[in-house]
Coordinates of C-alpha atoms in Angstrom, one line a residue:
A14 CA 0.0 0.0 0.0
T15 CA 1.3 3.4 -0.9
N16 CA -0.8 5.3 1.7
R17 CA -3.3 4.7 4.5
K18 CA -6.9 4.3 3.7
Y19 CA -9.8 5.7 5.7
Y20 CA -13.3 4.2 5.7
H21 CA -16.5 6.1 6.3
S22 CA -19.9 4.6 6.9
V23 CA -23.3 5.9 7.8
D24 CA -26.4 3.8 8.2
L25 CA -30.0 5.2 8.5
Q26 CA -33.1 3.3 9.4
A27 CA -36.8 4.4 9.6
K28 CA -39.9 2.4 10.5
L29 CA -43.5 3.4 10.2
R30 CA -46.7 1.6 11.2
A31 CA -50.1 2.6 9.9
R32 CA -53.5 1.0 9.4
V33 CA -55.2 0.4 6.1
L34 CA -58.7 -1.1 6.0
D35 CA -58.3 -1.7 9.7
R36 CA -55.2 -4.0 9.1
P37 CA -51.6 -3.1 10.0
L38 CA -49.2 -1.8 7.3
Y39 CA -45.5 -1.6 8.1
F40 CA -43.0 0.4 6.1
F41 CA -39.2 0.0 6.6
Y42 CA -36.5 2.1 5.1
L43 CA -32.8 1.3 5.3
A44 CA -30.0 3.5 3.8
S45 CA -26.3 2.9 3.9
F46 CA -23.5 5.2 2.7
G47 CA -19.9 4.2 2.7
S48 CA -16.6 5.3 1.2
A49 CA -12.9 4.5 1.2
N50 CA -10.6 7.6 1.0
R51 CA -7.0 8.7 1.1
S52 CA -7.6 11.0 4.0
A53 CA -9.8 11.2 7.1
T54 CA -12.5 13.8 6.4
V55 CA -16.0 14.3 7.8
I56 CA -17.5 14.5 4.3
P57 CA -15.8 12.5 1.5
R58 CA -14.6 14.5 -1.6
D59 CA -14.7 13.3 -5.2
D60 CA -11.0 14.0 -5.7
D61 CA -10.0 12.0 -2.6
T62 CA -12.3 8.9 -2.8
Y63 CA -11.4 5.4 -4.0
V64 CA -15.0 4.3 -4.0
F65 CA -18.3 5.6 -2.8
V66 CA -21.3 3.3 -2.3
Q67 CA -24.9 4.0 -1.3
Y68 CA -27.8 1.6 -0.8
H69 CA -31.5 2.3 -0.3
E70 CA -34.0 -0.4 0.6
F71 CA -37.8 0.0 1.0
D72 CA -39.9 -2.8 2.5
L73 CA -43.7 -3.0 2.9
Y74 CA -45.6 -5.5 5.0
Y75 CA -49.4 -5.7 5.0
E76 CA -51.2 -8.1 7.3
L77 CA -54.0 -9.4 5.1
T78 CA -55.3 -11.8 7.7
P79 CA -53.9 -12.8 11.1
G80 CA -50.9 -15.0 10.3
F81 CA -50.7 -14.1 6.6
I82 CA -48.6 -11.0 5.6
L83 CA -48.0 -9.7 2.1
A84 CA -44.4 -8.4 1.5
G85 CA -43.0 -5.9 -1.0
Y86 CA -39.4 -4.9 -1.6
F87 CA -37.6 -2.2 -3.7
G88 CA -33.9 -1.6 -3.5
I89 CA -31.3 0.6 -5.3
E90 CA -27.5 0.4 -5.0
N91 CA -25.0 2.7 -6.5
A92 CA -21.2 2.4 -6.5
Q93 CA -18.9 5.0 -7.9
G94 CA -15.2 4.4 -8.3
G95 CA -12.8 7.3 -7.9
R96 CA -9.7 8.4 -9.9
F97 CA -7.5 6.0 -7.9
T98 CA -9.3 2.9 -9.0
V99 CA -9.1 0.8 -12.2
L100 CA -10.3 2.7 -15.2
S101 CA -12.2 1.1 -18.1
E102 CA -10.0 0.6 -21.3
E103 CA -13.2 1.1 -23.3
T104 CA -14.4 4.4 -21.7
G105 CA -11.5 5.6 -19.7
E106 CA -13.9 6.0 -16.7
P107 CA -13.9 4.5 -13.2
R108 CA -16.6 2.1 -12.0
D109 CA -20.1 3.4 -12.3
Q110 CA -22.4 0.7 -11.0
Q111 CA -26.1 0.8 -10.6
G112 CA -28.3 -2.1 -9.3
T113 CA -32.0 -2.3 -8.7
G114 CA -34.3 -4.9 -7.4
I115 CA -38.0 -5.3 -6.9
G116 CA -39.7 -8.1 -5.1
L117 CA -43.0 -9.6 -3.8
G118 CA -43.8 -12.4 -1.4
F119 CA -45.6 -13.5 1.7
D120 CA -45.2 -14.7 5.3
W121 CA -47.6 -17.4 6.4
M122 CA -47.7 -18.6 10.0
I123 CA -48.9 -22.1 9.5
A124 CA -48.9 -22.8 13.2
P125 CA -47.9 -20.8 16.3
T126 CA -44.2 -22.0 15.9
V127 CA -44.1 -22.8 12.1
G128 CA -43.8 -20.2 9.4
L129 CA -43.5 -20.3 5.6
Y130 CA -41.6 -17.4 4.0
V131 CA -41.7 -16.9 0.2
R132 CA -39.9 -14.2 -1.7
H133 CA -39.5 -13.6 -5.5
R134 CA -37.1 -10.8 -6.6
W135 CA -36.3 -9.4 -10.0
M136 CA -33.0 -7.6 -10.3
H137 CA -30.9 -5.6 -12.8
F138 CA -27.3 -4.6 -12.5
E139 CA -25.0 -2.6 -14.9
D140 CA -21.7 -0.9 -14.8
R141 CA -21.9 2.1 -17.2
S142 CA -18.1 2.2 -17.6
F143 CA -17.5 -1.6 -17.9
S144 CA -20.1 -2.9 -20.4
I145 CA -19.4 -6.6 -19.7
D146 CA -20.5 -6.1 -16.1
T147 CA -24.2 -6.2 -16.8
Y148 CA -26.8 -8.8 -15.8
R149 CA -30.5 -9.3 -15.2
G150 CA -32.0 -12.1 -13.1
R151 CA -34.4 -13.2 -10.5
E152 CA -34.4 -15.3 -7.4
L153 CA -37.0 -17.2 -5.6
T154 CA -36.5 -18.1 -1.9
V155 CA -38.7 -20.4 0.1
E156 CA -38.0 -20.9 3.8
L157 CA -39.8 -23.1 6.3
K158 CA -38.9 -22.0 9.8
I159 CA -39.8 -24.1 12.9
F160 CA -39.3 -22.3 16.2
I161 CA -38.5 -24.7 19.1

């Protein structure tokens, strides 16, 4: 290493509970900001940053019936490389990554100690500077949890 690296991180979280059609609706927000820099500063600067990453996640949960909850998800992630990182041979620019995801699912309490959790998420990722780093996909997760 030619110099020390300094890491900065800030996480924010918000929760809100409301009632819609006399049923509970929960809204969760999570934000994360992080950077790696050449110097220790309170606010990172573009000319001093190796990488800056931010992530935002929004979750909604609506209790349709007692024991059955609909779930929704939306997320955005952005990573920006600085001038001290690898540059694209094609564009001459540092990393410029953008990812998004959207998902739906449900939580079903089959019994007081048994739950079925199903999520289906669609995602897209691209790096505007490195064209080969692009993909689209989806994932399905099914979890059966038994609490003892």
